[in-house]
Coordinates of C-alpha atoms in Angstrom, one line a residue:
Chain A
M14 CA 17.3 -28.5 -28.2
S15 CA 20.1 -27.4 -30.4
I16 CA 20.1 -23.6 -31.4
S17 CA 23.6 -23.4 -32.7
T18 CA 23.0 -24.1 -36.4
G19 CA 22.7 -20.8 -37.8
S20 CA 20.5 -17.6 -37.3
A21 CA 17.4 -18.8 -39.2
W22 CA 17.3 -21.8 -37.1
V23 CA 17.5 -19.6 -33.9
D24 CA 14.5 -17.5 -35.0
G25 CA 12.5 -20.4 -36.0
S26 CA 13.0 -22.3 -32.8
S27 CA 12.4 -19.3 -30.6
A28 CA 9.2 -18.4 -32.5
L29 CA 8.2 -22.1 -32.0
M30 CA 9.3 -22.0 -28.4
K31 CA 7.0 -18.8 -27.7
R32 CA 4.0 -20.5 -29.3
Y33 CA 4.7 -23.6 -27.3
N34 CA 4.9 -21.6 -24.1
I35 CA 1.8 -19.6 -24.8
F36 CA -0.3 -22.7 -25.4
R37 CA 1.1 -25.1 -22.8
S38 CA 2.9 -23.9 -19.9
I39 CA 2.7 -20.1 -19.6
N40 CA -1.2 -19.8 -19.3
W41 CA -1.5 -21.8 -16.0
G42 CA 1.6 -20.3 -14.5
K43 CA 0.5 -16.8 -15.8
A44 CA -3.1 -17.2 -14.4
A45 CA -1.6 -18.3 -11.0
V46 CA 0.8 -15.2 -10.8
V47 CA -2.4 -12.9 -11.4
A48 CA -4.7 -14.8 -9.3
V49 CA -2.6 -14.9 -6.0
P50 CA -2.1 -11.2 -5.5
G51 CA -5.5 -10.5 -7.1
L52 CA -7.4 -12.9 -4.6
W53 CA -5.5 -11.5 -1.7
L54 CA -6.6 -8.0 -2.6
A55 CA -10.2 -9.1 -3.5
I56 CA -10.5 -10.7 -0.1
F57 CA -8.6 -8.3 2.3
F58 CA -9.1 -5.1 0.4
F59 CA -12.3 -5.1 -1.8
I60 CA -14.8 -7.2 0.2
P61 CA -14.2 -5.4 3.4
F62 CA -15.7 -2.3 1.9
L63 CA -18.8 -4.2 1.0
V64 CA -18.9 -5.4 4.6
V65 CA -18.5 -1.8 5.8
F66 CA -21.4 -0.8 3.6
K67 CA -23.6 -3.6 4.8
I68 CA -22.9 -2.7 8.5
S69 CA -23.5 1.0 7.8
L70 CA -27.1 -0.1 7.0
S71 CA -27.7 -1.9 10.2
E72 CA -28.5 -0.6 13.7
T73 CA -26.3 -0.7 16.7
A74 CA -27.2 -3.3 19.3
I75 CA -26.0 -4.6 22.6
A76 CA -24.7 -8.0 21.3
V77 CA -21.5 -9.5 19.9
P78 CA -20.8 -8.1 17.4
P79 CA -22.6 -4.9 18.3
Y80 CA -24.9 -4.5 15.4
T81 CA -28.2 -6.0 14.1
S82 CA -28.4 -8.3 11.1
L83 CA -30.0 -7.1 7.9
L84 CA -31.7 -10.4 7.2
E85 CA -33.9 -12.1 9.7
W86 CA -35.0 -15.8 9.4
D87 CA -38.1 -16.8 10.9
L88 CA -38.1 -20.5 10.4
E89 CA -41.6 -21.3 11.8
E90 CA -43.5 -18.8 9.7
A91 CA -41.0 -19.5 7.0
Y92 CA -40.2 -16.0 5.8
V93 CA -37.2 -13.9 5.7
T94 CA -37.3 -10.2 6.5
F95 CA -34.8 -7.7 5.0
K96 CA -34.4 -4.5 7.0
M97 CA -32.3 -1.6 5.8
N98 CA -31.6 1.2 8.1
L99 CA -30.8 4.5 6.5
G100 CA -30.9 6.2 9.9
N101 CA -27.1 6.5 10.1
Y102 CA -26.9 8.4 6.9
L103 CA -29.9 10.6 7.7
Y104 CA -28.1 11.3 11.1
L105 CA -24.9 12.2 9.3
I106 CA -26.9 14.8 7.4
E107 CA -28.9 16.2 10.1
D108 CA -26.3 16.5 12.7
A109 CA -24.0 19.5 11.7
F110 CA -21.3 18.0 13.7
Y111 CA -20.3 15.6 10.9
L112 CA -20.4 18.1 8.0
D113 CA -18.3 20.5 10.2
A114 CA -15.8 17.6 10.8
Y115 CA -15.6 16.8 7.0
L116 CA -15.2 20.4 6.1
S117 CA -12.7 21.2 9.0
S118 CA -10.6 18.2 7.7
I119 CA -10.4 19.6 4.4
K120 CA -9.5 23.1 5.6
I121 CA -6.7 21.9 8.0
A122 CA -5.4 19.5 5.3
G123 CA -5.5 22.4 2.7
V124 CA -3.8 25.0 4.9
S125 CA -1.2 22.6 6.0
T126 CA -0.5 21.6 2.5
F127 CA 0.0 25.3 1.5
F128 CA 2.5 25.8 4.4
A129 CA 4.3 22.7 3.5
L130 CA 4.7 24.0 0.0
I131 CA 6.2 27.2 1.4
V132 CA 8.6 25.5 3.6
A133 CA 9.5 22.8 1.1
F134 CA 10.3 25.0 -1.9
P135 CA 13.5 26.6 -0.7
I136 CA 14.8 23.3 0.3
A137 CA 13.9 21.7 -2.9
Y138 CA 15.4 24.6 -4.8
L139 CA 18.7 24.5 -2.8
I140 CA 19.0 20.8 -3.3
A141 CA 18.3 21.0 -7.0
R142 CA 21.1 23.8 -7.6
S143 CA 23.8 22.1 -5.4
E144 CA 26.4 19.8 -6.8
G145 CA 27.4 16.2 -6.4
S146 CA 28.0 15.1 -3.0
T147 CA 26.4 18.1 -1.3
R148 CA 23.3 17.2 -3.1
G149 CA 23.3 13.6 -2.0
L150 CA 23.9 14.7 1.6
L151 CA 21.0 17.2 1.5
L152 CA 18.8 14.7 0.0
A153 CA 19.6 12.2 2.6
L154 CA 19.0 14.8 5.3
V155 CA 15.5 15.2 3.9
I156 CA 14.7 11.5 3.6
L157 CA 16.2 10.5 6.9
P158 CA 13.2 11.7 9.0
F159 CA 10.9 9.8 6.8
W160 CA 12.4 6.5 7.8
T161 CA 12.1 7.3 11.5
S162 CA 8.9 6.5 13.2
F163 CA 6.0 8.8 12.4
L164 CA 4.5 8.6 15.9
L165 CA 7.8 9.6 17.6
R166 CA 8.2 12.5 15.2
V167 CA 4.8 13.7 16.2
Y168 CA 5.7 12.9 19.8
A169 CA 8.8 15.1 19.6
W170 CA 6.7 18.1 18.9
M171 CA 4.8 17.6 22.1
G172 CA 7.9 18.1 24.1
F173 CA 8.7 21.1 21.8
L174 CA 5.5 23.0 22.0
K175 CA 4.0 22.4 25.5
K176 CA 3.6 25.1 28.1
N177 CA 7.0 24.6 29.7
G178 CA 8.4 23.2 26.6
I179 CA 11.5 24.4 24.7
V180 CA 10.0 26.9 22.4
N181 CA 8.3 28.7 25.3
E182 CA 11.4 28.6 27.4
F183 CA 13.5 30.1 24.6
L184 CA 10.9 32.7 23.8
L185 CA 10.7 33.6 27.6
S186 CA 14.5 33.9 27.9
T187 CA 14.8 36.2 25.0
G188 CA 12.1 38.4 26.5
L189 CA 9.8 38.3 23.5
I190 CA 7.0 37.1 25.6
D191 CA 6.5 37.2 29.3
Q192 CA 3.7 34.6 29.6
P193 CA 4.2 31.1 28.1
L194 CA 1.9 30.6 24.9
T195 CA -0.4 27.8 24.7
M196 CA 0.5 26.1 21.5
L197 CA 0.0 22.4 22.2
Q198 CA -3.6 21.2 21.9
T199 CA -4.4 24.0 19.4
D200 CA -5.1 23.8 15.7
F201 CA -1.7 25.5 15.3
A202 CA 0.1 22.6 16.6
V203 CA -1.9 20.3 14.2
Y204 CA -0.9 22.4 11.2
I205 CA 2.9 22.3 12.4
G206 CA 2.6 18.5 12.9
I207 CA 1.1 17.9 9.4
V208 CA 3.7 20.2 7.7
Y209 CA 6.5 18.5 9.6
T210 CA 5.6 14.9 9.0
Y211 CA 4.8 15.2 5.4
L212 CA 7.4 17.7 4.3
P213 CA 9.6 14.9 2.6
F214 CA 6.6 14.1 0.3
M215 CA 6.5 17.7 -0.9
V216 CA 10.3 18.2 -1.1
L217 CA 10.9 15.1 -3.2
P218 CA 8.6 15.8 -6.2
L219 CA 9.4 19.6 -6.2
Y220 CA 13.1 18.6 -6.3
S221 CA 12.8 16.3 -9.3
A222 CA 10.7 19.1 -11.1
L223 CA 13.3 21.7 -10.4
E224 CA 16.1 19.5 -11.3
K225 CA 14.5 18.8 -14.7
M226 CA 13.9 22.5 -15.3
D227 CA 15.7 24.3 -18.1
V228 CA 17.9 26.8 -16.3
T229 CA 19.1 28.5 -19.6
L230 CA 15.7 30.0 -19.9
L231 CA 16.2 31.8 -16.7
E232 CA 19.7 32.9 -17.7
A233 CA 18.3 34.2 -21.0
A234 CA 15.6 36.2 -19.2
E235 CA 18.1 37.7 -16.9
D236 CA 20.5 38.7 -19.7
L237 CA 17.4 40.4 -21.2
G238 CA 16.9 42.4 -18.0
C239 CA 14.3 40.5 -16.3
P240 CA 14.3 40.9 -12.5
P241 CA 14.9 37.7 -10.5
V242 CA 11.4 37.8 -8.7
K243 CA 9.7 38.2 -12.1
G244 CA 11.8 35.5 -13.7
F245 CA 10.8 33.2 -10.8
F246 CA 7.1 33.8 -11.3
L247 CA 7.2 33.8 -15.1
I248 CA 9.7 31.1 -15.8
T249 CA 10.6 28.9 -12.7
L250 CA 7.1 28.4 -11.4
P251 CA 5.2 27.4 -14.7
Q252 CA 7.9 24.7 -15.2
V253 CA 7.6 23.1 -11.9
I254 CA 3.8 23.1 -11.7
P255 CA 3.6 19.3 -12.2
G256 CA 5.8 18.9 -9.3
I257 CA 3.8 21.2 -7.1
I258 CA 0.6 19.3 -7.9
A259 CA 2.2 15.9 -7.2
G260 CA 3.6 17.2 -3.9
C261 CA 0.3 18.8 -2.8
M262 CA -1.6 15.6 -3.6
L263 CA 0.9 13.5 -1.6
V264 CA 0.6 15.8 1.4
F265 CA -3.2 16.7 1.2
I266 CA -4.5 12.9 0.8
P267 CA -2.9 11.4 3.9
A268 CA -3.6 14.7 5.9
V269 CA -7.3 14.8 5.3
G270 CA -7.9 11.3 7.0
E271 CA -5.1 11.8 9.7
F272 CA -5.8 10.6 13.1
V273 CA -2.5 10.4 15.2
I274 CA -1.7 14.2 14.6
P275 CA -5.0 15.7 15.8
A276 CA -5.0 13.2 18.7
L277 CA -1.7 14.0 20.0
L278 CA -1.2 17.7 19.1
G279 CA -4.8 19.0 18.6
G280 CA -7.2 20.2 21.3
S281 CA -10.5 18.7 22.1
D282 CA -12.1 21.1 19.6
T283 CA -9.8 20.1 16.8
L284 CA -12.4 18.5 14.6
M285 CA -11.0 15.9 12.0
I286 CA -13.1 13.3 10.4
G287 CA -10.3 10.5 11.0
R288 CA -10.6 11.2 14.7
V289 CA -14.4 11.3 14.6
L290 CA -14.5 7.8 13.1
W291 CA -11.9 6.6 15.7
D292 CA -14.1 7.9 18.6
E293 CA -17.3 6.6 17.0
F294 CA -15.6 3.3 17.0
F295 CA -13.5 3.0 20.1
L296 CA -15.5 5.3 22.4
N297 CA -19.1 5.1 21.6
R298 CA -18.7 1.5 20.2
D299 CA -21.3 2.5 17.5
W300 CA -20.0 0.3 14.7
P301 CA -22.8 1.1 12.2
M302 CA -22.3 4.8 12.6
A303 CA -18.5 4.5 12.3
S304 CA -19.2 2.5 9.0
A305 CA -21.5 5.1 7.7
V306 CA -18.8 7.9 8.3
A307 CA -16.3 5.7 6.5
I308 CA -18.6 5.2 3.5
V309 CA -19.4 8.9 3.1
M310 CA -15.5 9.6 3.6
L311 CA -14.8 7.1 0.8
V312 CA -17.3 8.4 -1.6
V313 CA -16.7 12.2 -0.8
L314 CA -13.1 12.4 -0.3
V315 CA -11.3 9.3 -1.6
L316 CA -13.0 8.5 -4.8
P317 CA -12.6 12.1 -6.3
I318 CA -8.8 11.8 -5.4
M319 CA -8.5 8.5 -7.2
L320 CA -10.4 9.8 -10.2
I321 CA -8.0 12.8 -10.4
R322 CA -5.0 10.6 -10.0
N323 CA -6.3 8.3 -12.7
G324 CA -6.9 11.3 -15.1
Q325 CA -3.5 12.7 -14.4
G326 CA -1.8 9.4 -15.2
K327 CA -3.7 9.2 -18.5
S328 CA -2.9 12.8 -19.5
E329 CA 0.8 12.2 -18.6
E330 CA 0.9 9.1 -20.8
A331 CA -0.7 11.1 -23.5
I332 CA 2.2 13.6 -23.3
Chain B
M14 CA 21.7 37.1 -8.0
K15 CA 23.9 37.0 -4.9
R16 CA 21.3 38.4 -2.7
R17 CA 18.6 36.0 -4.0
S18 CA 20.8 33.0 -3.3
L19 CA 21.6 34.3 0.2
F20 CA 17.8 34.7 1.0
L21 CA 17.3 31.1 -0.5
N22 CA 19.9 29.7 1.7
F23 CA 18.6 31.3 4.7
A24 CA 15.1 29.9 4.1
A25 CA 16.4 26.4 3.4
A26 CA 18.4 26.5 6.5
G27 CA 15.3 27.4 8.3
G28 CA 13.6 24.4 6.7
F29 CA 16.3 21.9 7.8
L30 CA 16.3 23.5 11.3
F31 CA 12.5 22.9 11.4
L32 CA 13.1 19.3 10.4
Y33 CA 15.9 18.6 12.9
A34 CA 15.2 20.8 16.0
P35 CA 12.6 18.6 17.6
I36 CA 14.5 15.4 17.1
I37 CA 17.7 16.8 18.4
A38 CA 15.9 18.2 21.5
L39 CA 14.3 15.0 22.2
I40 CA 17.8 13.2 22.0
I41 CA 19.3 15.6 24.2
Y42 CA 16.3 15.3 26.8
S43 CA 16.6 11.5 26.8
F44 CA 19.8 11.8 28.6
N45 CA 18.2 14.1 31.2
K46 CA 18.5 13.0 34.7
S47 CA 15.4 14.9 36.1
K48 CA 12.1 13.2 36.0
L49 CA 10.5 16.5 35.1
V50 CA 10.9 16.3 31.4
T51 CA 11.8 20.1 30.8
V52 CA 13.9 20.6 33.7
W53 CA 17.6 19.9 32.9
G54 CA 19.1 17.9 35.8
G55 CA 22.4 16.9 34.4
W56 CA 23.3 13.9 32.0
S57 CA 22.3 10.5 32.8
L58 CA 21.6 7.1 31.4
K59 CA 18.8 6.4 34.0
W60 CA 15.9 6.3 31.5
Y61 CA 17.7 3.9 29.3
G62 CA 18.1 1.5 32.2
E63 CA 14.4 2.0 33.2
L64 CA 13.4 1.4 29.4
F65 CA 15.1 -2.0 29.4
Q66 CA 13.5 -3.1 32.6
N67 CA 10.0 -2.2 31.3
E68 CA 8.7 -5.6 30.2
Q69 CA 5.5 -4.0 28.5
I70 CA 7.8 -2.1 26.2
I71 CA 10.2 -4.9 25.5
N72 CA 7.5 -7.4 24.8
A73 CA 5.6 -5.0 22.5
A74 CA 8.9 -4.3 20.8
L75 CA 9.5 -8.0 20.1
L76 CA 5.9 -8.5 18.9
S77 CA 6.2 -5.5 16.5
F78 CA 9.5 -6.8 15.1
K79 CA 8.0 -10.2 14.5
I80 CA 4.9 -8.9 12.8
A81 CA 7.0 -6.4 10.6
F82 CA 9.3 -9.1 9.5
I83 CA 6.6 -11.5 8.6
S84 CA 4.4 -8.9 6.8
A85 CA 7.3 -7.4 4.9
S86 CA 8.2 -10.8 3.8
L87 CA 4.7 -11.6 2.6
A88 CA 4.2 -8.3 1.1
V89 CA 7.4 -8.6 -0.9
V90 CA 6.1 -11.9 -2.6
L91 CA 2.7 -10.7 -3.2
G92 CA 3.8 -7.2 -4.2
T93 CA 6.4 -8.5 -6.6
M94 CA 3.9 -10.7 -8.2
A95 CA 1.4 -7.9 -8.7
G96 CA 4.1 -5.3 -9.9
F97 CA 5.4 -7.9 -12.4
V98 CA 1.9 -8.8 -13.7
L99 CA 1.1 -5.1 -14.2
S100 CA 4.2 -4.1 -16.1
R101 CA 5.0 -7.3 -18.1
Y102 CA 1.9 -9.1 -19.0
G103 CA 0.3 -6.8 -21.4
P104 CA -3.4 -6.2 -21.5
F105 CA -5.4 -9.1 -19.8
R106 CA -9.0 -9.2 -18.4
G107 CA -9.2 -7.4 -15.0
K108 CA -6.0 -5.5 -15.4
M109 CA -7.8 -2.2 -14.7
I110 CA -9.3 -3.7 -11.4
L111 CA -6.0 -5.2 -10.4
S112 CA -4.1 -1.9 -10.9
G113 CA -6.9 0.1 -9.1
W114 CA -6.7 -2.3 -6.2
I115 CA -3.0 -1.9 -6.1
T116 CA -2.9 1.9 -5.9
A117 CA -6.0 2.3 -3.8
P118 CA -4.4 1.3 -0.5
L119 CA -1.8 4.1 -1.0
V120 CA -4.5 6.9 -0.8
M121 CA -6.9 5.2 1.6
P122 CA -7.0 6.8 5.0
E123 CA -5.8 4.5 7.6
V124 CA -8.9 4.6 9.7
I125 CA -10.9 3.3 6.8
T126 CA -8.6 0.5 6.1
G127 CA -8.5 -0.5 9.7
L128 CA -12.2 -0.4 10.3
S129 CA -13.0 -2.2 7.1
L130 CA -10.4 -5.1 7.8
L131 CA -11.8 -5.4 11.3
L132 CA -15.3 -5.6 10.3
L133 CA -14.3 -8.3 7.6
F134 CA -12.6 -10.3 10.4
V135 CA -15.7 -10.1 12.5
A136 CA -17.8 -11.2 9.6
M137 CA -15.5 -14.1 8.7
E138 CA -15.5 -15.4 12.3
G139 CA -19.2 -15.4 12.3
L140 CA -19.3 -17.2 8.9
F141 CA -16.3 -19.6 9.1
G142 CA -15.2 -19.5 12.6
W143 CA -11.8 -18.0 11.5
P144 CA -10.0 -16.1 12.6
S145 CA -11.2 -16.9 16.1
G146 CA -10.5 -13.7 18.0
R147 CA -8.0 -11.2 16.7
G148 CA -4.3 -10.9 17.4
T149 CA -0.9 -11.3 15.7
S150 CA -2.3 -13.1 12.5
T151 CA -4.9 -10.5 11.8
I152 CA -2.2 -7.6 12.2
I153 CA -0.1 -9.5 9.8
I154 CA -2.8 -9.8 7.3
A155 CA -3.5 -6.2 7.4
H156 CA 0.0 -4.9 7.2
T157 CA 0.7 -7.3 4.5
T158 CA -2.2 -5.9 2.5
F159 CA -1.2 -2.4 2.8
C160 CA 2.6 -2.9 2.4
M161 CA 2.1 -5.0 -0.8
A162 CA 0.8 -2.0 -2.4
Y163 CA 4.0 0.0 -1.7
V164 CA 6.2 -3.0 -3.0
A165 CA 4.2 -3.3 -6.1
V166 CA 4.7 0.3 -7.0
V167 CA 8.4 0.2 -6.4
V168 CA 8.9 -3.0 -8.4
Q169 CA 6.5 -1.6 -11.2
A170 CA 8.7 1.5 -11.4
R171 CA 11.9 -0.5 -11.5
L172 CA 10.6 -2.8 -14.2
A173 CA 9.2 0.1 -16.4
S174 CA 12.6 1.8 -16.4
M175 CA 14.6 -1.3 -17.0
D176 CA 16.0 -2.4 -20.4
E177 CA 13.9 -5.4 -21.7
T178 CA 16.6 -6.6 -24.0
L179 CA 18.1 -9.0 -21.5
E180 CA 14.8 -10.7 -20.8
E181 CA 14.2 -10.9 -24.5
A182 CA 17.6 -12.4 -25.1
A183 CA 17.0 -15.0 -22.4
M184 CA 13.6 -15.8 -24.0
D185 CA 15.1 -16.1 -27.5
L186 CA 17.7 -18.5 -26.1
G187 CA 15.0 -20.8 -24.8
A188 CA 14.7 -19.9 -21.1
K189 CA 11.5 -21.3 -19.6
P190 CA 9.2 -18.7 -18.1
S191 CA 10.1 -19.6 -14.5
S192 CA 13.8 -19.7 -15.1
L193 CA 13.5 -16.5 -17.1
F194 CA 12.0 -14.9 -14.1
F195 CA 14.1 -16.4 -11.3
L196 CA 17.6 -16.1 -13.2
V197 CA 17.2 -12.9 -15.2
T198 CA 14.4 -10.6 -14.0
L199 CA 14.6 -11.2 -10.3
P200 CA 18.4 -10.4 -10.0
L201 CA 17.7 -7.2 -12.1
I202 CA 15.0 -6.0 -9.7
A203 CA 16.6 -7.1 -6.5
P204 CA 17.3 -3.4 -5.5
A205 CA 13.7 -2.6 -5.8
I206 CA 12.6 -5.6 -3.9
I207 CA 15.1 -4.9 -1.0
S208 CA 14.0 -1.3 -0.9
G209 CA 10.3 -2.6 -0.9
W210 CA 11.1 -4.9 2.0
L211 CA 12.7 -2.2 4.1
L212 CA 9.9 0.2 3.3
S213 CA 7.2 -2.4 4.4
F214 CA 9.1 -3.3 7.4
T215 CA 9.4 0.3 8.4
L216 CA 5.6 1.0 7.7
S217 CA 4.6 -2.1 9.7
L218 CA 6.8 -1.3 12.6
D219 CA 5.3 2.3 12.7
D220 CA 1.7 1.5 12.2
L221 CA -0.6 2.6 15.0
V222 CA -4.1 3.1 13.5
I223 CA -4.6 -0.1 11.5
A224 CA -3.1 -2.2 14.2
S225 CA -5.4 -0.6 16.9
F226 CA -8.3 -1.7 14.9
V227 CA -7.4 -5.3 14.0
S228 CA -5.5 -6.3 17.3
G229 CA -7.1 -8.2 20.1
P230 CA -6.6 -7.9 23.9
G231 CA -3.2 -8.8 25.0
N232 CA -1.6 -7.9 21.5
S233 CA -0.3 -4.6 21.9
T234 CA 2.3 -3.6 19.3
L235 CA 5.1 -1.0 20.1
P236 CA 3.3 2.0 18.6
M237 CA 0.1 1.1 20.5
V238 CA 2.1 1.0 23.8
I239 CA 3.9 4.2 23.0
F240 CA 0.6 6.0 22.0
S241 CA -1.2 5.1 25.3
K242 CA 1.8 6.4 27.3
V243 CA 2.4 9.7 25.4
R244 CA -1.5 10.5 25.2
L245 CA -1.2 11.5 28.7
G246 CA 2.1 13.6 28.2
V247 CA 5.8 13.4 27.6
T248 CA 7.6 10.6 29.3
P249 CA 11.3 10.3 29.6
E250 CA 11.3 6.6 28.9
V251 CA 9.7 7.1 25.5
N252 CA 12.4 9.8 24.8
A253 CA 15.1 7.1 25.5
L254 CA 13.2 4.6 23.1
A255 CA 12.9 7.3 20.5
T256 CA 16.7 8.0 20.6
I257 CA 17.4 4.3 20.2
M258 CA 15.1 3.9 17.3
I259 CA 16.3 7.1 15.7
A260 CA 19.9 5.9 16.1
I261 CA 19.2 2.6 14.3
V262 CA 17.7 4.2 11.5
A263 CA 20.3 6.8 11.0
I264 CA 23.0 4.1 11.1
G265 CA 21.0 2.1 8.6
V266 CA 20.5 4.9 6.2
I267 CA 24.1 6.1 6.3
A268 CA 25.4 2.6 5.7
A269 CA 23.1 2.1 2.7
M270 CA 24.3 5.3 1.4
Y271 CA 27.8 4.5 1.9
Q272 CA 27.3 1.2 0.1
M273 CA 25.6 2.9 -2.8
R274 CA 28.4 5.3 -3.2
R275 CA 31.0 2.6 -3.3
Q276 CA 29.1 0.7 -5.8
A277 CA 28.7 3.7 -8.0
R278 CA 32.3 4.4 -7.7
L279 CA 33.2 0.9 -8.7
L280 CA 30.8 1.1 -11.7
A281 CA 32.3 4.4 -12.7
K282 CA 35.9 3.0 -12.7
P283 CA 37.2 2.6 -16.3
E284 CA 37.9 -1.1 -17.2

């Protein structure tokens, strides 16, 4: 097709082309491009939750797979029975253990998120206020641990915190303590582990908020005699609140369902819901109960978070 | 002003110390001769030697690399499609659902993703006889599913920040949709696709929880082997393994930074 005969011609042919494309070739191609990832997610992401819900309503049985079927076919009598077992959910409510585990997960994740914010803020501030290549280097230093294995970073703290580990050796040699402290297999170690592994997620949004901040406001306040501490709380903090919220969400969300950190650093009494689900499945082999725990976790913890995120996205778009 | 910045530098230095002290201690102790992990017995490469003779670890590492490579490649294809659809297709039916499904794996606790996929595979085996048993292929499917979400987000962000005029120009000049994508859009989003692939590879290589749920007997990935070893305590062989992995990542990141800086300098050069 020739399109070199003047601009009117070009416009005309391209409009024609677009129309042609929409009615002939795009639609099928377009549909396929939507359908392939859509179908993949439907099969391997959405349907699994329906399966989990179905199995949470069955009973555990000594069979392969280890649960009963909801539908029973009796061919001779020609009837089908549908049996739904709400026992798992009742048990979740009756046994205080599960409620404790949910609350304890939220507490541990919340406290860790707070400490992550305290540790991350000075780092983010320093990076945002440094120049050119120093800034790049410091940013890389924050991101580098994120690319190394999560499991191995948690493991590094085991060697650091154990009874004859490096922290205890150091404190003993300085004479600050005369008995080694028990730090590994406590809630304290879990807090450290969460703060440590999720620190980059807190630093990066804080950094981008601090970088965008209008520094002249701070200078103006200082010229007018505002003390630095007051300036920080009245001027800096309000401007970086979106960054703080984003960072807290990025740390809190994965921390609530965490399994590896409480399993390696926590004690046997460190109660977290991710670990309860794991034990229910791998140790007790109670698939229906594990499914019920997962469904409640999904409804109580994940759905609200997704709704908040969705709302945030909308309000940001509105601004 | 001066005092405040001093305090700040001090706090930030403490933060960096917190980030790096455990890693540095782990690296130093991987060269420890003594079997007792905390007693220093002089420098030695002994544990590296033992590591390379440990067939269980070597096999698990090879399996993990294979799974990570295949999952990352599949995730890049599917994730790019999803990211492209969400940012370039305008409104269409089911867009809300698709974008919900894309972002959900990012906030989903790993134990739930792992459990739900396992139960799906078991149900599918009961219904269609596939997958018969669980192993490499089920781990690849699981990893592809959560990695494609990360790729989609990265690609979507890149497309949203990109100038659309180049694509419009190509369209006006009569490019077919397929050549428009492969000749114009794809080269422009290549950096996002590469970083999506690297991110997926890393996430897949590192995943313990999901792989534990969906793998079968005899298909232990590297994180699964490491986890079963370190659950009982600190072992010098794992220190050596960790040091090697950290070194590879550090070299990779530094090389990528160097490359990016060189490119930036080339672009900044006046013509």
